[in-house]
Coordinates of C-alpha atoms in Angstrom, one line a residue:
X1 CA -4.0 4.7 -9.7
X2 CA -7.3 4.0 -11.2
X3 CA -10.8 3.6 -9.5
X4 CA -13.7 1.8 -10.7
X5 CA -16.0 2.9 -8.2
X6 CA -17.1 6.2 -5.9
X7 CA -14.1 8.3 -5.4
X8 CA -12.2 8.4 -2.2
X9 CA -12.2 12.1 -1.7
X10 CA -16.4 11.9 -1.1
X11 CA -16.7 8.5 0.5
X12 CA -18.8 8.4 3.7
X13 CA -17.9 5.6 6.0
X14 CA -21.0 3.7 7.7
X15 CA -19.4 3.3 11.1
X16 CA -18.9 7.2 11.4
X17 CA -21.8 8.4 9.1
X18 CA -19.3 11.2 8.3
X19 CA -16.3 11.2 5.7
X20 CA -14.0 8.6 6.2
X21 CA -11.0 11.0 7.4
X22 CA -13.1 12.6 9.8
X23 CA -11.4 12.8 13.4
X24 CA -12.5 10.0 16.2
X25 CA -12.2 6.6 17.2
X26 CA -14.9 4.9 15.2
X27 CA -16.3 1.6 16.7
X28 CA -16.7 -0.7 13.4
X29 CA -16.9 -3.9 15.9
X30 CA -17.6 -4.7 19.5
X31 CA -14.0 -4.3 20.6
X32 CA -12.5 -2.4 17.1
X33 CA -12.1 1.0 16.4
X34 CA -10.9 2.7 13.6
X35 CA -8.9 6.2 13.8
X36 CA -8.0 7.9 10.8
X37 CA -4.5 9.7 10.7
X38 CA -3.5 12.3 8.3
X39 CA -1.0 12.0 5.4
X40 CA 1.2 14.8 4.2
X41 CA 0.5 14.2 0.7
X42 CA -2.3 15.4 -1.7
X43 CA -2.9 12.0 -3.3
X44 CA -4.1 10.3 0.1
X45 CA -5.4 12.4 2.9
X46 CA -5.4 9.6 5.5
X47 CA -4.5 6.4 6.8
X48 CA -6.9 4.1 9.0
X49 CA -5.4 2.6 12.2
X50 CA -7.4 -0.1 13.6
X51 CA -7.2 -0.5 17.4
X52 CA -8.3 -4.1 18.7
X53 CA -8.9 -3.8 22.4
X54 CA -8.6 -6.8 24.8
X55 CA -8.3 -7.2 28.8
X56 CA -4.5 -7.2 28.4
X57 CA -4.0 -4.0 26.1
X58 CA -4.5 -2.9 22.6
X59 CA -3.3 -4.1 19.6
X60 CA -3.1 -1.8 16.5
X61 CA -3.1 -2.8 12.8
X62 CA -0.8 -0.5 11.2
X63 CA 0.7 2.7 12.8
X64 CA 0.4 5.3 10.6
X65 CA 3.5 7.9 9.2
X66 CA 5.8 9.0 12.1
X67 CA 4.9 12.7 11.5
X68 CA 4.0 15.0 14.9
X69 CA 0.0 15.6 13.6
X70 CA -0.3 11.6 13.2
X71 CA 1.3 11.0 16.7
X72 CA -1.0 13.5 18.3
X73 CA -4.0 12.8 17.0
X74 CA -3.6 8.8 17.8
X75 CA -3.1 10.0 21.2
X76 CA -5.9 12.2 21.2
X77 CA -8.4 9.5 19.8
X78 CA -7.4 7.0 22.1
X79 CA -8.1 9.1 24.8
X80 CA -11.5 9.0 23.6
X81 CA -11.9 5.4 24.3
X82 CA -10.4 5.3 27.8
X83 CA -6.7 4.3 26.4
X84 CA -3.4 5.6 25.8
X85 CA 0.2 4.8 24.2
X86 CA 0.9 2.8 27.6
X87 CA -2.0 0.5 26.9
X88 CA -0.4 -0.4 23.5
X89 CA 0.9 -4.1 23.5
X90 CA 1.6 -4.8 19.8
X91 CA 1.7 -3.4 16.1
X92 CA 0.4 -5.8 13.3
X93 CA 1.4 -3.9 10.3
X94 CA 0.2 -4.9 6.9
X95 CA 3.4 -3.8 4.9
X96 CA 6.5 -1.7 4.7
X97 CA 5.4 1.6 3.2
X98 CA 6.0 4.6 5.5
X99 CA 2.3 5.4 6.2
X100 CA 1.8 2.3 7.7
X101 CA 5.3 1.3 9.3
X102 CA 6.9 4.5 10.6
X103 CA 4.8 5.5 13.3
X104 CA 4.2 2.0 14.4
X105 CA 8.3 1.4 14.7
X106 CA 8.9 4.9 16.2
X107 CA 6.2 4.0 19.3
X108 CA 7.3 0.6 19.2
X109 CA 10.9 1.4 20.4
X110 CA 9.8 4.1 22.8
X111 CA 7.1 1.8 24.2
X112 CA 9.2 -1.6 24.2
X113 CA 6.5 -3.2 22.4
X114 CA 6.4 -6.1 19.6
X115 CA 6.2 -4.5 16.0
X116 CA 5.3 -7.2 13.6
X117 CA 5.9 -7.5 9.5
X118 CA 6.2 -9.8 6.7
X119 CA 9.5 -11.0 6.1
X120 CA 9.2 -10.3 2.2
X121 CA 9.5 -6.5 3.2
X122 CA 12.9 -7.0 5.1
X123 CA 15.0 -6.3 2.0
X124 CA 13.4 -2.8 1.7
X125 CA 13.9 -2.0 5.3
X126 CA 17.7 -3.0 4.2
X127 CA 17.7 -0.4 1.6
X128 CA 16.2 1.9 4.1
X129 CA 19.0 1.5 6.6
X130 CA 21.7 2.1 4.0
X131 CA 20.0 5.2 2.4
X132 CA 23.0 7.3 3.2
X133 CA 25.0 5.8 0.7
X134 CA 22.2 6.2 -1.9
X135 CA 23.5 8.2 -4.8
X136 CA 20.2 8.9 -6.3
X137 CA 16.3 8.5 -5.7
X138 CA 15.9 4.6 -5.3
X139 CA 13.4 4.4 -7.7
X140 CA 15.3 6.2 -10.6
X141 CA 17.0 2.9 -12.2
X142 CA 13.2 1.5 -12.2
X143 CA 11.9 4.6 -14.3
X144 CA 14.5 4.0 -16.6
X145 CA 14.0 0.7 -17.2
X146 CA 10.1 2.0 -17.8
X147 CA 11.6 3.9 -20.8
X148 CA 11.4 7.2 -18.4
X149 CA 14.6 8.5 -18.5
X150 CA 13.7 12.2 -18.2
X151 CA 11.3 11.1 -15.3
X152 CA 14.0 9.6 -13.7
X153 CA 16.1 13.1 -13.4
X154 CA 13.1 14.9 -12.1
X155 CA 12.8 12.0 -9.3
X156 CA 16.4 12.7 -8.5
X157 CA 16.0 16.5 -8.4
X158 CA 15.9 18.1 -4.8
X159 CA 12.2 19.5 -5.5
X160 CA 10.9 16.0 -6.0
X161 CA 11.7 14.8 -2.9
X162 CA 11.4 15.7 1.1
X163 CA 14.1 15.8 3.6
X164 CA 13.1 12.2 4.8
X165 CA 13.2 10.9 1.1
X166 CA 16.9 12.2 0.5
X167 CA 18.1 11.0 4.1
X168 CA 15.6 8.7 6.1
X169 CA 15.9 9.1 9.6
X170 CA 17.1 5.5 10.9
X171 CA 14.7 5.1 13.6
X172 CA 11.7 5.1 11.5
X173 CA 13.0 2.1 9.6
X174 CA 14.6 -0.2 12.2
X175 CA 13.6 -3.9 11.6
X176 CA 10.6 -5.4 13.0
X177 CA 10.6 -7.6 16.0
X178 CA 8.8 -10.4 14.9
X179 CA 8.7 -11.7 11.2
X180 CA 5.5 -13.2 9.3
X181 CA 6.2 -16.0 7.0
X182 CA 3.7 -17.8 5.0
X183 CA 0.5 -17.7 6.5
X184 CA -0.5 -18.0 10.2
X185 CA -3.0 -17.4 13.2
X186 CA -2.3 -14.7 15.7
X187 CA -4.1 -14.6 19.1
X188 CA -5.0 -11.2 20.1
X189 CA -6.8 -11.5 23.5
X190 CA -9.8 -13.6 22.7
X191 CA -9.7 -13.1 19.0
X192 CA -8.1 -15.6 16.5
X193 CA -7.0 -13.4 13.7
X194 CA -5.5 -15.0 10.6
X195 CA -2.5 -13.3 8.7
X196 CA -2.6 -14.3 5.4
X197 CA 0.6 -13.5 3.2
X198 CA -1.0 -11.4 0.2
X199 CA 2.3 -10.3 -1.9
X200 CA 2.1 -7.8 -4.8
X201 CA 1.6 -4.1 -3.6
X202 CA 4.7 -5.0 -1.6
X203 CA 6.7 -8.7 -1.4
X204 CA 5.7 -8.5 2.3
X205 CA 2.2 -7.5 2.5
X206 CA -0.1 -9.4 5.0
X207 CA -4.0 -8.9 5.4
X208 CA -5.5 -10.0 8.8
X209 CA -8.9 -11.9 8.7
X210 CA -10.8 -12.2 11.7
X211 CA -13.5 -14.9 10.2
X212 CA -15.5 -15.3 13.6
X213 CA -16.1 -11.4 13.3
X214 CA -16.6 -11.4 9.4
X215 CA -13.9 -9.0 8.8
X216 CA -10.8 -8.2 7.0
X217 CA -8.2 -5.6 7.9
X218 CA -7.3 -5.3 4.4
X219 CA -4.3 -2.9 4.5
X220 CA -3.7 -1.7 0.7
X221 CA -4.3 -4.9 -0.8
X222 CA -8.2 -4.4 -1.2
X223 CA -9.0 -0.8 -1.2
X224 CA -12.8 0.1 -1.5
X225 CA -12.4 3.4 -3.7
X226 CA -9.0 2.9 -5.5
X227 CA -6.8 0.1 -6.8
X228 CA -3.2 -0.4 -5.0
X229 CA 0.0 1.0 -6.5
X230 CA 1.5 -2.0 -8.2
X231 CA 5.5 -1.8 -9.3
X232 CA 6.2 0.9 -6.7
X233 CA 8.7 -1.0 -4.2
X234 CA 12.3 -1.6 -3.6
X235 CA 14.0 -3.8 -4.5
X236 CA 12.2 -4.6 -7.8
X237 CA 10.0 -7.1 -8.2
X238 CA 9.8 -8.8 -11.4
X239 CA 5.8 -10.1 -11.3
X240 CA 4.4 -7.6 -8.7
X241 CA 1.3 -7.6 -10.6
X242 CA 0.9 -11.5 -11.1
X243 CA 1.9 -11.7 -7.3
X244 CA -0.9 -9.0 -6.8
X245 CA -3.6 -10.7 -8.6
X246 CA -2.8 -14.3 -7.4
X247 CA -3.0 -12.8 -3.9
X248 CA -6.5 -11.3 -4.8
X249 CA -7.5 -14.8 -5.9
X250 CA -6.4 -15.9 -2.5
X251 CA -8.8 -13.4 -0.7
X252 CA -11.3 -14.3 -2.7
X253 CA -11.2 -18.1 -1.3
X254 CA -11.9 -16.6 1.9
X255 CA -15.4 -16.0 3.3
X256 CA -16.9 -13.0 2.2
X257 CA -16.0 -10.5 4.7
X258 CA -16.3 -6.6 5.8
X259 CA -13.1 -4.6 4.5
X260 CA -11.3 -2.8 6.9
X261 CA -9.1 -0.7 4.5
X262 CA -6.2 1.3 5.0
X263 CA -7.7 4.1 2.9
X264 CA -11.3 4.7 2.3
X265 CA -14.6 3.7 4.3
X266 CA -15.6 0.6 5.6
X267 CA -16.8 -1.5 2.7
X268 CA -19.4 -4.5 3.0
X269 CA -18.1 -7.3 0.8
X270 CA -14.6 -8.4 0.0
X271 CA -15.8 -11.1 -2.9
X272 CA -17.2 -7.9 -4.8
X273 CA -14.5 -5.5 -4.2
X274 CA -11.8 -8.4 -5.4
X275 CA -14.0 -9.1 -8.2
X276 CA -13.7 -5.7 -9.5
X277 CA -9.6 -5.4 -8.9
X278 CA -9.5 -8.9 -11.0
X279 CA -11.7 -7.6 -13.8
X280 CA -10.2 -3.7 -13.9
X281 CA -6.5 -5.4 -14.2
X282 CA -7.7 -7.5 -16.9
X283 CA -9.2 -4.8 -18.9
X284 CA -5.7 -2.7 -18.2
X285 CA -3.7 -5.6 -19.5
X286 CA -6.1 -5.6 -22.8
X287 CA -5.6 -2.2 -23.0
X288 CA -1.7 -2.2 -22.6
X289 CA -1.7 -5.1 -25.4
X290 CA -3.6 -3.1 -27.7
X291 CA -1.4 -0.4 -27.2
X292 CA 1.4 -2.6 -28.4
X293 CA -0.2 -2.9 -31.7
X294 CA 1.5 0.1 -33.3
X295 CA 4.7 -1.4 -32.6
X296 CA 7.2 -2.1 -29.7
X297 CA 7.0 0.8 -26.9
X298 CA 8.5 1.2 -23.7
X299 CA 6.4 1.0 -20.5
X300 CA 6.4 5.1 -20.4
X301 CA 5.2 5.1 -23.8
X302 CA 2.2 2.7 -23.3
X303 CA 1.4 4.7 -20.4
X304 CA 0.6 7.4 -23.0
X305 CA -2.0 5.4 -24.4
X306 CA -3.8 4.7 -21.1
X307 CA -6.4 6.9 -19.0
X308 CA -5.3 7.6 -15.6
X309 CA -7.5 8.0 -12.4
X310 CA -11.0 7.5 -12.2
X311 CA -11.2 10.5 -14.6
X312 CA -9.2 8.9 -17.4
X313 CA -6.7 12.1 -17.4
X314 CA -4.2 11.6 -20.0
X315 CA -0.7 10.5 -19.1
X316 CA 0.9 13.8 -19.8
X317 CA -1.4 15.9 -17.8
X318 CA -0.3 14.1 -14.5
X319 CA 2.2 15.3 -12.0
X320 CA 6.1 14.0 -12.4
X321 CA 5.1 11.9 -9.3
X322 CA 1.9 10.5 -10.6
X323 CA 3.7 9.7 -14.1
X324 CA 6.3 7.9 -12.7
X325 CA 4.1 5.8 -10.6
X326 CA 2.0 5.2 -13.8
X327 CA 4.9 4.3 -15.8
X328 CA 5.9 1.6 -13.1
X329 CA 2.6 0.3 -12.8
X330 CA 2.1 0.3 -16.4
X331 CA 5.7 -2.2 -16.8
X332 CA 4.2 -4.6 -14.3
X333 CA 0.8 -4.9 -16.9
X334 CA 3.7 -5.5 -19.7
X335 CA 5.8 -7.9 -17.5
X336 CA 2.7 -10.1 -16.7
X337 CA 1.6 -10.1 -20.7
X338 CA 5.3 -11.3 -21.2
X339 CA 4.8 -14.0 -18.6
X340 CA 1.4 -15.0 -20.2
X341 CA 3.1 -15.3 -23.6
X342 CA 1.2 -12.5 -25.0
X343 CA 4.2 -10.2 -25.3
X344 CA 8.1 -10.2 -25.4
X345 CA 10.3 -8.0 -23.8
X346 CA 13.8 -6.6 -25.1
X347 CA 16.4 -4.7 -22.7
X348 CA 17.5 -1.8 -24.7
X349 CA 19.7 1.8 -23.6
X350 CA 16.7 3.5 -23.2
X351 CA 14.9 1.0 -21.3
X352 CA 12.7 -2.6 -21.6
X353 CA 10.7 -2.7 -24.9
X354 CA 7.9 -4.6 -25.4
X355 CA 6.6 -6.1 -28.3
X356 CA 3.0 -8.1 -28.7
X357 CA 3.2 -11.8 -29.7

């Protein structure tokens, strides 16, 4: 929810020379094209789907959101490189969030091709497949533990959710065909891609590194102009920020690679951006700890002491959805402070209360 660099809204991608969301199949390297697909939300305008071309067909990294506009645009842009849906052989999905997974799953089923996903994201799919039994928004409980009971009720109100949120289409959330565990290598035509497990944004998040070409298909793990949301995943994870920062350190140990992000422009250095992200979260941890100097607080209350987005907006000026995201992300920072021995936590009827040590 925060950024330390140029706004994504004004970012030009070097492969196109245009705004990164501009329609097209933009060549980022020999045999690799970036296709931005639309998202029906205000915060993020598009997701980049990457097409790897081989003699036996196409492999796509991520698939987009299963909405008609995205499907139609993907078909049209594949046509620009002389291909179509019938040429797709596999989807390598970075993580389970719907803007990455659902169109891949729908097309994978229709075409009879493999959809690959990290096994750590299987529990989220299990929840989505049982969505009809949900009596409230799946994040409402997380918001209450963050001390944001009023936000939980607002998230539960019909006005805060689309029809898909209330009752997801099960065809969008069918299980993957192949589950990734640990780090492994995948052959994509003549290419060898390292599938690197990078939990944090979600438990099953993967990045795909093609070392020979100097490329990192980064998903939402390393974004060039914004910081990925942390703590916005179901089932709840105790240490999402700790996992995320450890995964950043893991990616930092790889060679310095060109970032091919899911959101934003192509960027030149994974090392530089990882260093920025790690520094950013250390600053947020320090700010969160400083907020506790006034006494025990919930994550919702600590979030009110922090600035949000690259413009440092006050917490209470954010919309309902963004405040909920901010509260959950703040809780992730506070839980890491507890793990580091810098704070303590106490479960109360009003949510988890944190105190500085």
